[in-house]
Amino acid sequence: MSRLQKLKNNPRGRDLLNAFKSSEDRLKWIVREFSGMKYDDTDAPWKKLLLNYEQDIRILSMHRDDALRRQGCSVLLYSLNEDSRRQLWDMFSDSCAAIRILMLERFQSADRHRLYNTLFRIYLNDPVRTVRTAAYRRIKKDFSDLYSINPDALNFEEKVHCLELLNTRSSHDHNIALEMMKDSRKAVVLSAALYLEKAGSLDKLLRKSTLRDREDLERRIRLLQKAADHQVLSFLEKKENLQKRGALFTALSLYESGCTSPLFSWTMEQIFSLPGNSPVNIEMRERALQTVCSRKDPETLFLIRDLLKDGRSSILPYLLEHLPVEGGLIYYPELKNHLQNKDFPFTNSLIKAFSTLPPALCLSELNQIVRSDALDMAVRGRALIILSRFCEDSCILFILENLHLLNTKEMKILSESVRQWNRESLNAEISILFAQYDASLHQRVIALLAASGNRDFIDEIEEKLLSPQAASRTAALKALMELNHTASLMKMKGLLYDPEPSVRAVCASVLIDWDKEDCFQEIESTLQNTEELEEIHKVILDAVKQSSNVRLIPITARLYREGGMLNDYITETLKDKSSFEDIRVLLPLYEKAGAFSRTCLQNLIRLMKEKGESVLLSMLSQDMFSHAVRDILKATGFTDRMIAQSSSPLYRKRKSAVEALCLIATEEACRALLTSARDISSTIRALSLQALIRAEEKEGMISRFSNHENRKIRRLAAWAASRKEKAGIPVKD
């Protein structure tokens, strides 16, 4: 401690101060004394004593040396002199940060607003963080009643400085940071995000996310997304923040945008493990799968391997179909295990998954699986299809020789790959196989050619129509139809006379399913030929029964002949053709048919029972073929049944009967409706009267009954006419 610092502010101290100075110039003495003195920031009495040399102290506070200016400033803070106070105000802008901090901490003024404004300006604009911190602390300590801040009024630099010093325990500061998260400048958003991270607000935004309020959820996602865009991601690295479904939904939205975290795999597993099949859970699983499959980093590839190993049926198909090609070496063992599982349900997805692998990785093992007699046929066939996807010329002959492992459906799948093969190499290998004497191999190759649309071997296929093996003839028939080779139609028709019943049936089915005009003409001419064998007709009719082609129905119905041997067989063929379209094509034929054919068609409709009757009523409601439909319904006894049912004690039966009679509207139906018009049920009465009025307008039906021989009918007709006149509609004479 220097001798100056030991002085007291009393008369003795003043005397000692004068003695210390002696005859030396006061300013020089003060400079010399302060030059070797350590700065004292306490409220020491010697500082007030030096105010006796206040003018010299003011000069000292303008010295070029920062330490001397600071010492002078610390003394002037005790002065009330206006010149000194004016000089102190200027020292808020001093170049020395330590002096500015001294002023911020110690300066007092009666003008609170001026001092607050000065502190606020330094808090937002000073280039030194420690100075800004000192200004902020002074404001919070002495001017909390005046402190307020409007983020919209701040410039870029002021916003950054403001965010650096916000109090993490202040809700006001928290709201300021949230407001500044909307700023378009990255530095401002980063500073706001760092504050919110430090305050734990980002953790709360994620942890308290809920699916009940979508608007609030979207707001939280936007804020967290902005923070994540600036690499502020600590909130995604805490498991306690991801315990609820809303938090998982929010985290998933962030991961979809490209965010990453050490807990990415754990979060995805939590989403895949969500119980139940609510729409939200299904949506989250689908989005999580899309996110996982879009990433290429090692952590995600290992997660995919674990998910494949786990084998959850809800996610496995999508995962297999969208595997990233970069991770083949990682998850190939799991794909191989699924391939060798004969009960694996997602075969098509598994085939697509193998297509993403490099051929060199799995060709050898796929060949071994196909050759292994110890494995199930389904497994070997699956491996054969996968092998075909690589389009390797060296594998073509091997695949063709093992077609016996595939069923018809699998052959179709294989044909998709065959279309991508080198056609010259494929044809060369097929030519070699056709030169061999293996009928079963030829049949499988023909089926593959048809499925893949390869027409390069039409001649060889036509030759098989004359093969001694029935299976070869059948395979040739189907192949020529699939290849749409109409030039072979006459040769194919000859197999209707094949000694094998199975070949005849296939031939008839092929001609019908081909759906070609030439085929229909051949079928019709064959059926109309009375000299044709009855067996041939029956073969064709059996195929018609199995076909859904509407064009065959009138062709078949025209075969009814009086005394014909096939009438019952024709009826048996057509009785299940009871859809609206099926019956619609029969009715024009009925209108033009003779008495016998009409009787046969009426009997056919009778065998269709309720289904056929409901279709006919539907046609009546649309005013289609009305006369023919009414005639059929009368002939089948439906109209009489409805008339009898209209008097049933059960309301439901009476109502359905009246509704049908309203549509039929023949003289017999209207006579029954006259009685129903006085029914106890107001609904039935209204239906009956409306139908009678319509019948009167169209055909004068009520007027016909005015001279009926039955007195009751005449009385009911008179009553119905009066009701019609009350409605303002005249009765026809």
XYZ file of C-alpha atoms in Angstrom:
733
model
C 0.000 0.000 0.000
C 1.423 3.409 -0.975
C 1.632 6.307 1.454
C -1.128 8.114 -0.433
C -3.574 5.252 0.140
C -2.985 5.515 3.913
C -4.309 9.067 4.151
C -7.660 9.883 5.746
C -10.047 12.588 4.649
C -9.427 14.883 7.639
C -7.260 17.937 8.508
C -4.266 15.779 9.301
C -4.640 13.996 6.018
C -4.727 17.296 4.160
C -1.557 18.439 5.935
C 0.228 15.227 5.074
C -0.940 15.524 1.476
C 0.560 19.029 1.229
C 3.776 17.753 2.832
C 4.020 14.920 0.314
C 3.696 17.349 -2.576
C 6.200 19.926 -1.093
C 7.153 22.416 -3.796
C 6.710 20.010 -6.757
C 4.140 20.704 -9.482
C 0.870 19.119 -8.374
C 0.011 17.455 -11.681
C 3.438 15.945 -12.051
C 3.319 14.759 -8.462
C -0.114 13.179 -8.944
C 1.054 11.430 -12.113
C 4.132 10.124 -10.343
C 2.138 8.880 -7.375
C -0.494 7.103 -9.455
C 2.050 5.589 -11.849
C 3.368 3.228 -9.236
C 0.072 2.630 -7.464
C -2.077 -0.461 -7.859
C -5.670 0.317 -8.761
C -8.007 0.362 -5.769
C -11.683 -0.127 -6.574
C -12.877 0.327 -2.979
C -14.591 3.383 -1.560
C -11.326 4.685 -0.039
C -11.194 8.027 1.930
C -8.020 9.183 0.183
C -9.937 9.502 -3.094
C -12.229 12.126 -1.608
C -9.144 13.853 -0.125
C -7.707 14.223 -3.640
C -10.750 16.229 -4.682
C -8.814 19.207 -3.209
C -6.829 18.990 -6.459
C -9.948 18.356 -8.606
C -8.791 20.393 -11.568
C -5.553 18.405 -11.750
C -7.529 15.148 -11.387
C -9.705 16.144 -14.367
C -6.559 16.663 -16.391
C -5.295 13.266 -15.188
C -8.536 11.599 -16.344
C -7.681 12.758 -19.860
C -4.158 11.291 -19.789
C -3.154 9.090 -22.721
C -2.289 6.231 -20.337
C -5.327 4.007 -19.682
C -4.307 3.169 -16.102
C -3.863 6.845 -15.134
C -7.158 7.804 -16.740
C -8.838 5.025 -14.774
C -7.321 6.276 -11.503
C -8.463 9.811 -12.265
C -11.936 8.613 -13.140
C -12.225 6.660 -9.896
C -11.537 9.885 -7.968
C -13.832 12.116 -10.020
C -16.765 9.772 -9.312
C -16.939 11.443 -5.845
C -17.177 14.935 -7.263
C -20.325 16.985 -7.587
C -18.705 19.673 -9.722
C -20.578 20.261 -12.966
C -17.417 20.258 -15.076
C -16.339 16.978 -13.517
C -19.787 15.455 -14.008
C -19.812 16.537 -17.642
C -16.404 14.935 -18.120
C -17.604 11.737 -16.453
C -20.542 11.458 -18.861
C -18.062 11.614 -21.721
C -16.065 8.782 -20.182
C -18.869 6.306 -20.968
C -17.405 6.426 -24.473
C -13.772 6.022 -23.363
C -11.628 3.706 -25.486
C -10.562 1.694 -22.419
C -12.994 -1.097 -21.573
C -11.956 -1.052 -17.896
C -12.905 2.633 -17.603
C -16.255 2.031 -19.256
C -16.888 -0.841 -16.830
C -15.920 1.435 -13.896
C -18.414 4.033 -15.069
C -21.116 1.454 -15.568
C -20.674 0.047 -12.088
C -19.990 3.196 -10.001
C -21.457 6.232 -11.720
C -24.529 7.766 -10.110
C -26.786 10.493 -11.456
C -29.984 12.213 -10.448
C -31.142 11.952 -14.056
C -32.209 8.270 -14.010
C -33.613 8.217 -17.526
C -30.454 9.631 -19.053
C -28.315 7.150 -17.158
C -30.631 4.252 -18.108
C -30.553 5.218 -21.789
C -26.754 5.376 -21.677
C -26.559 1.956 -20.029
C -29.064 0.501 -22.508
C -27.079 1.865 -25.469
C -23.846 0.356 -24.161
C -25.621 -2.943 -23.366
C -26.723 -3.312 -26.980
C -23.889 -1.696 -28.923
C -20.577 -1.898 -27.040
C -18.088 -4.124 -28.913
C -16.681 -5.690 -25.711
C -18.760 -8.457 -24.129
C -17.554 -7.737 -20.541
C -18.646 -4.126 -20.928
C -22.071 -5.201 -22.228
C -22.346 -7.636 -19.336
C -21.562 -4.865 -16.815
C -24.198 -2.610 -18.400
C -26.804 -5.399 -18.310
C -26.110 -6.158 -14.652
C -26.371 -2.483 -13.704
C -29.693 -2.215 -15.556
C -31.082 -5.304 -13.833
C -29.845 -4.044 -10.463
C -30.958 -0.413 -10.485
C -33.257 0.068 -13.469
C -35.428 -3.034 -13.651
C -38.497 -0.786 -13.488
C -37.447 0.974 -16.695
C -36.082 -2.032 -18.558
C -38.039 -3.195 -21.592
C -36.978 -4.292 -25.044
C -38.744 -4.521 -28.397
C -37.027 -7.043 -30.696
C -38.585 -5.466 -33.794
C -36.870 -2.144 -33.059
C -33.365 -3.662 -32.856
C -30.877 -3.911 -35.676
C -28.875 -7.049 -36.442
C -25.931 -6.300 -34.099
C -28.215 -5.257 -31.252
C -30.245 -8.469 -31.505
C -27.125 -10.627 -31.281
C -25.789 -8.659 -28.289
C -29.181 -8.799 -26.599
C -29.453 -12.570 -26.967
C -25.982 -13.132 -25.507
C -26.981 -11.753 -22.106
C -30.579 -12.898 -21.682
C -31.417 -14.410 -18.305
C -32.284 -18.097 -18.584
C -34.631 -17.782 -15.591
C -36.624 -14.870 -16.976
C -39.899 -15.564 -18.769
C -39.633 -12.101 -20.371
C -36.238 -12.952 -21.841
C -37.561 -16.342 -22.894
C -40.326 -14.691 -24.902
C -37.789 -12.328 -26.509
C -35.712 -15.305 -27.658
C -38.789 -17.046 -29.103
C -39.664 -13.898 -30.999
C -36.154 -13.614 -32.409
C -36.328 -17.225 -33.661
C -38.510 -15.796 -36.442
C -35.663 -13.615 -37.719
C -34.390 -14.319 -41.223
C -30.699 -13.836 -40.327
C -28.794 -16.947 -39.322
C -26.667 -15.349 -36.596
C -29.744 -14.048 -34.775
C -31.517 -17.407 -34.975
C -28.375 -19.229 -33.814
C -28.004 -16.922 -30.802
C -31.685 -17.339 -29.919
C -31.430 -21.125 -30.285
C -28.340 -21.261 -28.059
C -30.153 -19.259 -25.379
C -33.217 -21.538 -25.570
C -30.934 -24.568 -25.387
C -29.187 -23.185 -22.307
C -32.545 -22.347 -20.699
C -33.888 -25.861 -21.362
C -36.720 -24.454 -23.477
C -35.942 -26.632 -26.488
C -36.126 -29.719 -24.268
C -39.537 -28.612 -23.015
C -40.789 -27.847 -26.518
C -39.996 -31.402 -27.569
C -40.938 -33.185 -24.341
C -44.366 -31.535 -24.007
C -45.429 -31.955 -27.652
C -48.921 -33.404 -27.941
C -50.985 -34.653 -30.853
C -54.199 -33.214 -29.446
C -53.442 -29.681 -30.666
C -52.128 -29.790 -34.226
C -51.632 -26.038 -34.447
C -49.448 -25.988 -31.332
C -47.602 -29.085 -32.553
C -46.762 -27.431 -35.878
C -45.526 -24.330 -34.026
C -43.205 -26.459 -31.900
C -41.910 -28.288 -34.958
C -41.155 -24.987 -36.724
C -39.188 -23.646 -33.740
C -37.241 -26.856 -33.229
C -36.608 -27.119 -36.950
C -35.052 -23.646 -36.966
C -32.809 -24.600 -34.074
C -31.851 -27.861 -35.784
C -31.055 -26.046 -39.026
C -28.351 -24.192 -37.064
C -26.919 -27.398 -35.550
C -28.482 -26.838 -32.120
C -29.554 -30.462 -31.575
C -28.950 -31.324 -27.926
C -32.711 -31.729 -27.336
C -32.694 -34.749 -29.693
C -29.921 -36.406 -27.690
C -31.899 -36.974 -24.481
C -34.114 -40.043 -24.124
C -36.222 -38.389 -21.429
C -37.440 -35.917 -24.092
C -38.733 -38.739 -26.314
C -41.004 -40.726 -24.036
C -44.377 -39.634 -25.437
C -45.977 -40.141 -28.815
C -46.203 -36.396 -29.509
C -42.472 -36.014 -28.872
C -41.733 -38.937 -31.205
C -43.939 -37.362 -33.880
C -42.042 -34.075 -33.550
C -38.639 -35.775 -33.633
C -39.704 -37.735 -36.725
C -40.609 -34.495 -38.510
C -37.127 -33.149 -37.737
C -35.411 -36.328 -38.922
C -37.392 -36.166 -42.164
C -35.837 -32.780 -42.890
C -32.318 -34.225 -42.586
C -31.489 -33.718 -38.900
C -29.320 -36.324 -37.243
C -28.683 -37.437 -33.687
C -27.010 -40.275 -31.778
C -30.538 -41.368 -30.790
C -31.833 -41.656 -34.366
C -31.915 -45.464 -34.351
C -33.404 -45.597 -30.861
C -36.117 -43.101 -31.851
C -37.040 -45.074 -34.977
C -37.314 -48.287 -32.937
C -39.628 -46.529 -30.486
C -41.879 -45.454 -33.360
C -41.937 -48.943 -34.884
C -42.844 -50.345 -31.447
C -45.888 -48.103 -30.956
C -48.837 -50.321 -29.984
C -52.097 -50.466 -31.897
C -53.051 -49.535 -35.449
C -54.514 -46.074 -34.985
C -54.264 -43.791 -38.052
C -51.584 -41.672 -36.361
C -49.451 -44.706 -35.471
C -49.732 -46.071 -39.003
C -48.779 -42.673 -40.451
C -45.779 -42.407 -38.114
C -44.550 -45.901 -39.024
C -44.841 -45.161 -42.745
C -43.001 -41.841 -42.414
C -40.338 -43.436 -40.224
C -39.796 -46.150 -42.849
C -39.440 -43.544 -45.590
C -36.936 -41.635 -43.461
C -34.891 -44.742 -42.668
C -34.778 -45.858 -46.307
C -33.730 -42.414 -47.525
C -30.578 -42.293 -45.364
C -27.220 -43.734 -46.358
C -25.107 -43.329 -43.196
C -23.636 -46.476 -41.539
C -25.766 -46.128 -38.405
C -28.969 -46.238 -40.465
C -27.737 -49.191 -42.542
C -27.094 -51.169 -39.373
C -30.558 -50.169 -38.126
C -32.032 -51.553 -41.368
C -30.169 -54.805 -40.801
C -31.618 -55.077 -37.278
C -35.134 -54.352 -38.560
C -34.772 -57.033 -41.235
C -33.627 -59.473 -38.596
C -36.535 -58.565 -36.322
C -38.994 -59.322 -39.147
C -41.998 -57.198 -38.128
C -44.748 -57.829 -40.637
C -46.033 -54.238 -40.435
C -42.817 -52.711 -41.781
C -41.022 -55.532 -43.595
C -42.658 -55.228 -47.081
C -41.925 -51.515 -47.454
C -38.440 -51.924 -46.017
C -37.585 -54.696 -48.472
C -38.882 -52.750 -51.463
C -36.967 -49.559 -50.636
C -33.596 -50.774 -49.383
C -30.734 -48.339 -50.098
C -28.254 -49.895 -52.494
C -25.294 -48.697 -50.418
C -25.797 -51.215 -47.597
C -26.013 -54.506 -49.486
C -23.010 -56.067 -47.778
C -24.436 -55.201 -44.340
C -27.921 -56.681 -44.657
C -27.321 -59.428 -47.259
C -27.090 -62.183 -44.566
C -30.573 -61.278 -43.329
C -31.995 -61.326 -46.855
C -30.461 -64.742 -47.381
C -32.097 -66.031 -44.181
C -35.504 -64.784 -45.351
C -34.941 -66.405 -48.755
C -34.303 -69.815 -47.168
C -37.430 -69.539 -45.005
C -40.112 -71.365 -47.000
C -42.900 -69.707 -44.966
C -41.676 -66.157 -45.604
C -44.836 -64.299 -46.707
C -43.436 -61.316 -48.628
C -41.914 -63.000 -51.658
C -42.365 -60.146 -54.153
C -40.821 -57.650 -51.748
C -37.903 -59.997 -51.105
C -37.261 -60.317 -54.841
C -37.119 -56.513 -55.159
C -34.724 -56.365 -52.213
C -32.280 -58.769 -53.874
C -32.413 -56.639 -57.030
C -30.566 -53.879 -55.144
C -27.580 -56.123 -54.420
C -24.492 -56.359 -56.643
C -24.587 -59.641 -58.643
C -21.089 -60.642 -57.558
C -22.287 -60.740 -53.958
C -24.975 -63.388 -54.322
C -24.887 -65.185 -57.729
C -22.848 -68.117 -56.466
C -25.022 -68.737 -53.416
C -28.246 -68.392 -55.426
C -27.008 -71.107 -57.803
C -26.281 -73.356 -54.843
C -29.768 -72.802 -53.397
C -31.442 -73.647 -56.734
C -29.402 -76.884 -57.030
C -29.944 -77.991 -53.414
C -32.387 -80.919 -53.230
C -32.459 -80.558 -49.447
C -34.340 -77.247 -49.668
C -38.049 -76.782 -50.273
C -39.221 -76.329 -53.882
C -40.719 -72.929 -53.006
C -37.348 -71.709 -51.731
C -35.513 -72.961 -54.817
C -38.102 -71.389 -57.136
C -37.821 -68.089 -55.278
C -34.028 -68.175 -55.688
C -34.468 -68.911 -59.415
C -36.667 -65.820 -59.865
C -34.132 -63.676 -58.014
C -31.352 -65.082 -60.181
C -33.260 -64.037 -63.305
C -33.383 -60.410 -62.148
C -29.648 -59.953 -62.694
C -30.019 -60.555 -66.482
C -26.743 -62.458 -66.690
C -26.301 -64.279 -70.030
C -24.308 -67.011 -68.287
C -27.364 -67.928 -66.185
C -29.980 -68.195 -68.961
C -29.582 -71.905 -69.737
C -29.404 -72.764 -66.035
C -32.679 -70.878 -65.387
C -34.487 -72.485 -68.360
C -33.451 -75.975 -67.240
C -34.932 -75.371 -63.786
C -38.329 -73.966 -64.805
C -39.949 -77.029 -63.201
C -39.418 -75.310 -59.838
C -41.997 -72.615 -60.700
C -45.795 -72.644 -60.668
C -47.941 -70.593 -63.064
C -47.941 -67.465 -60.885
C -44.181 -67.607 -60.427
C -43.731 -68.111 -64.165
C -45.520 -64.787 -64.716
C -43.121 -63.110 -62.294
C -40.151 -64.671 -64.074
C -41.417 -63.438 -67.438
C -41.000 -59.824 -66.254
C -37.269 -60.461 -65.986
C -37.117 -62.442 -69.224
C -38.302 -59.364 -71.144
C -35.127 -57.600 -70.005
C -32.761 -60.367 -71.115
C -30.604 -60.267 -74.223
C -33.022 -61.618 -76.859
C -30.309 -63.178 -79.054
C -28.762 -65.091 -76.168
C -32.181 -66.222 -74.954
C -33.314 -67.457 -78.385
C -30.060 -69.319 -78.883
C -30.527 -71.228 -75.619
C -34.218 -71.953 -76.357
C -33.322 -73.354 -79.786
C -30.951 -75.781 -78.083
C -33.717 -76.891 -75.687
C -36.297 -77.405 -78.487
C -33.777 -79.695 -80.205
C -33.880 -82.004 -77.167
C -36.480 -84.763 -76.654
C -37.864 -83.566 -73.326
C -41.606 -82.882 -73.646
C -42.006 -81.512 -70.104
C -39.128 -79.073 -70.679
C -40.731 -77.969 -73.944
C -44.037 -77.308 -72.151
C -42.357 -75.099 -69.550
C -40.391 -73.172 -72.182
C -43.586 -72.631 -74.221
C -45.334 -71.272 -71.117
C -42.419 -68.898 -70.498
C -42.438 -67.716 -74.126
C -46.152 -66.946 -73.884
C -45.824 -65.128 -70.569
C -42.922 -62.997 -71.828
C -44.552 -62.217 -75.203
C -41.763 -63.801 -77.282
C -43.195 -64.618 -80.751
C -39.934 -65.855 -82.248
C -40.912 -69.535 -81.870
C -44.496 -69.552 -83.236
C -43.713 -72.374 -85.661
C -42.319 -74.594 -82.913
C -45.376 -73.902 -80.742
C -47.796 -74.719 -83.604
C -45.988 -78.040 -84.095
C -46.837 -78.905 -80.491
C -50.554 -78.808 -81.392
C -49.876 -82.195 -83.018
C -47.710 -83.509 -80.172
C -48.546 -86.994 -78.838
C -48.489 -85.600 -75.282
C -51.798 -84.034 -74.204
C -49.986 -81.620 -71.873
C -47.916 -80.301 -74.795
C -51.040 -79.731 -76.904
C -52.665 -77.908 -74.001
C -49.578 -75.749 -73.437
C -49.487 -74.850 -77.137
C -53.172 -73.833 -77.111
C -52.714 -71.491 -74.159
C -49.479 -70.051 -75.536
C -50.950 -69.216 -78.958
C -53.857 -67.439 -77.286
C -51.560 -65.422 -74.977
C -49.379 -64.514 -77.956
C -52.559 -63.452 -79.833
C -51.665 -65.468 -82.949
C -55.024 -65.539 -84.737
C -53.475 -67.196 -87.807
C -53.434 -70.443 -85.836
C -57.170 -70.314 -85.072
C -58.257 -73.048 -87.498
C -55.517 -75.390 -86.304
C -56.530 -74.731 -82.709
C -60.228 -75.367 -83.449
C -59.321 -78.857 -84.604
C -58.456 -79.757 -80.999
C -62.170 -79.534 -80.125
C -62.198 -83.073 -81.546
C -59.158 -84.197 -79.568
C -59.483 -87.695 -78.045
C -58.497 -86.293 -74.630
C -61.429 -84.600 -72.781
C -59.036 -82.268 -70.956
C -57.620 -80.988 -74.259
C -61.116 -80.426 -75.674
C -62.110 -78.468 -72.557
C -58.973 -76.326 -72.712
C -59.502 -75.675 -76.412
C -63.073 -74.482 -75.855
C -61.982 -72.317 -72.912
C -59.169 -70.780 -74.959
C -61.479 -69.898 -77.854
C -63.936 -68.254 -75.467
C -61.408 -66.396 -73.318
C -59.553 -65.083 -76.348
C -62.393 -62.554 -76.846
C -61.819 -62.210 -80.587
C -64.538 -61.721 -83.188
C -63.164 -64.606 -85.250
C -63.350 -66.850 -82.196
C -66.962 -65.920 -81.470
C -67.918 -66.592 -85.055
C -66.290 -70.020 -84.880
C -68.002 -70.782 -81.558
C -71.413 -69.678 -82.827
C -71.121 -71.599 -86.095
C -70.043 -74.710 -84.204
C -72.938 -74.448 -81.750
C -75.494 -73.764 -84.512
C -74.322 -76.765 -86.520
C -76.927 -79.423 -85.782
C -74.737 -82.094 -87.306
C -71.931 -81.392 -84.821
C -71.250 -83.942 -82.114
C -73.188 -83.378 -78.907
C -69.963 -83.805 -76.932
C -68.417 -80.818 -78.708
C -71.439 -78.669 -77.857
C -71.215 -79.688 -74.217
C -67.509 -78.899 -74.080
C -68.165 -75.383 -75.387
C -71.154 -74.876 -73.065
C -69.041 -75.900 -70.072
C -66.518 -73.248 -71.042
C -69.311 -70.690 -71.464
C -70.504 -71.455 -67.943
C -67.063 -70.644 -66.529
C -66.644 -67.484 -68.634
C -67.803 -64.006 -67.604
C -68.009 -62.691 -71.179
C -71.503 -61.242 -71.739
C -71.322 -61.703 -75.517
C -71.619 -65.472 -75.092
C -75.047 -65.296 -73.421
C -77.211 -64.459 -76.497
C -75.158 -66.893 -78.595
C -75.977 -69.650 -76.115
C -79.632 -68.621 -75.608
C -80.321 -68.886 -79.350
C -79.631 -72.635 -79.148
C -83.048 -73.377 -77.594
C -84.966 -75.591 -80.005
C -88.190 -77.459 -79.631
C -87.266 -81.073 -78.974
C -83.578 -80.142 -78.710
C -81.308 -82.500 -76.758
C -79.310 -79.645 -75.231
C -82.129 -77.477 -73.853
C -81.612 -78.559 -70.258
C -77.839 -78.294 -70.660
C -78.217 -74.730 -72.003
C -80.412 -73.764 -69.045
C -77.888 -75.256 -66.621
C -75.153 -73.227 -68.350
C -77.012 -69.898 -68.146
C -78.815 -70.106 -64.800
C -75.946 -68.488 -62.895
C -75.730 -65.571 -65.346
C -78.016 -63.433 -63.197
C -76.264 -60.044 -63.061
C -77.889 -56.905 -64.443
C -75.734 -56.943 -67.593
C -76.317 -60.662 -68.153
C -80.114 -60.351 -68.073
C -80.065 -57.085 -70.034
C -78.580 -58.840 -73.092
C -81.206 -61.618 -72.844
C -84.270 -59.355 -73.002
C -83.889 -58.148 -76.638
C -83.621 -61.819 -77.593
C -86.791 -62.556 -75.580
C -88.756 -59.837 -77.402
C -87.888 -61.364 -80.808
C -88.090 -65.036 -79.789
C -90.836 -67.489 -80.632
C -93.208 -69.073 -78.136
C -90.954 -72.035 -77.280
C -87.824 -69.933 -76.784
C -89.796 -67.511 -74.623
C -90.942 -70.386 -72.463
C -87.358 -71.579 -72.081
C -86.142 -68.113 -71.151
C -88.990 -67.735 -68.656
C -87.988 -71.018 -67.089
C -84.364 -69.793 -67.008
C -85.362 -66.609 -65.132
C -87.450 -68.726 -62.732
C -84.352 -70.749 -61.857
C -82.469 -67.512 -61.049
C -85.022 -66.978 -58.242
C -84.866 -63.807 -56.148
C -81.685 -62.561 -57.789
C -83.178 -62.569 -61.279
C -86.475 -61.101 -60.063
C -84.729 -58.197 -58.303
C -82.808 -57.407 -61.506
C -86.047 -57.359 -63.515
C -87.688 -55.022 -60.996
C -84.634 -52.761 -61.225
C -85.100 -52.638 -65.003
C -88.761 -51.714 -64.548
C -87.743 -48.819 -62.304
C -85.507 -47.607 -65.161
C -88.249 -48.228 -67.758
C -86.101 -50.767 -69.658
C -87.797 -53.550 -71.693
C -90.989 -52.970 -69.665
C -93.322 -55.181 -71.715
C -90.898 -58.098 -71.808
C -90.154 -57.828 -68.098
C -93.847 -57.726 -67.119
C -94.535 -60.711 -69.341
C -91.685 -62.694 -67.743
C -92.755 -61.782 -64.194
C -96.313 -62.905 -64.931
C -95.153 -66.144 -66.552
C -92.828 -67.005 -63.658
C -95.642 -66.451 -61.143
C -93.897 -63.537 -59.476
C -96.785 -61.136 -60.091
C -99.316 -63.568 -58.581
C -97.092 -64.074 -55.553
C -96.859 -60.344 -54.971
C -100.657 -59.974 -55.306
C -101.143 -62.662 -52.677
C -98.450 -61.164 -50.456
C -100.066 -57.707 -50.596
C -102.775 -59.100 -48.264
C -100.267 -60.501 -45.748
C -100.813 -59.613 -42.066
C -97.122 -58.677 -41.860
C -96.406 -55.017 -42.698
C -92.926 -55.704 -44.080
C -94.216 -58.274 -46.574
C -97.161 -56.091 -47.625
C -94.896 -53.105 -48.207
C -92.365 -55.036 -50.329
C -95.206 -56.581 -52.346
C -96.861 -53.200 -52.982
C -93.546 -51.690 -54.047
C -93.120 -54.499 -56.594
C -96.722 -54.164 -57.834
C -96.255 -50.410 -58.247
C -93.431 -51.145 -60.671
C -95.282 -53.935 -62.527
C -98.471 -51.828 -62.904
C -100.363 -54.378 -65.050
C -104.150 -54.683 -64.803
C -103.863 -57.512 -62.262
C -101.294 -55.538 -60.229
C -103.458 -52.396 -60.241
C -106.525 -54.395 -59.134
C -104.492 -55.510 -56.087
C -103.320 -51.937 -55.533
C -106.956 -50.783 -55.310
C -107.277 -52.918 -52.203
C -103.899 -51.792 -50.859
C -104.953 -48.168 -51.298
C -107.256 -48.698 -48.261
C -104.501 -50.382 -46.202
C -104.153 -49.611 -42.499
C -100.618 -48.284 -43.152
C -100.415 -44.706 -44.453
C -97.163 -45.537 -46.262
C -98.735 -48.399 -48.185
C -101.819 -46.292 -48.961
C -99.659 -43.489 -50.347
C -97.574 -45.894 -52.479
C -100.683 -47.561 -53.906
C -102.494 -44.329 -54.734
C -99.449 -42.809 -56.398
C -99.031 -45.955 -58.545
C -102.731 -45.954 -59.488
C -102.604 -42.288 -60.470
C -99.557 -42.923 -62.674
C -101.319 -45.911 -64.269
C -104.423 -43.772 -64.902
C -102.358 -41.077 -66.586
C -100.585 -43.571 -68.849
C -103.262 -46.192 -69.633
C -106.547 -45.034 -67.977
C -106.294 -47.985 -65.596
C -108.768 -46.687 -62.972
C -111.381 -45.992 -65.665
C -111.175 -49.618 -66.807
C -112.345 -50.796 -63.400
C -115.432 -48.535 -63.316
C -117.443 -51.185 -65.226
C -115.831 -54.228 -63.627
C -118.116 -57.140 -62.889
C -116.949 -57.242 -59.268
C -118.898 -54.731 -57.215
C -116.070 -54.288 -54.729
C -113.630 -53.482 -57.531
C -116.080 -50.922 -58.957
C -116.510 -49.281 -55.530
C -112.723 -49.136 -54.922
C -112.211 -47.712 -58.430
C -114.789 -44.988 -57.742
C -113.077 -44.146 -54.467
C -109.641 -44.032 -56.180
C -111.103 -41.769 -58.903
C -112.448 -39.390 -56.250
C -109.064 -39.232 -54.595
C -107.506 -38.464 -57.963
C -110.032 -35.674 -58.640
C -109.265 -34.152 -55.246
C -105.643 -34.024 -56.331
C -106.790 -31.958 -59.348
C -106.234 -34.640 -62.014
C -109.254 -35.553 -64.195
C -110.189 -39.191 -64.752
C -110.089 -40.355 -68.385
C -113.418 -41.200 -70.061
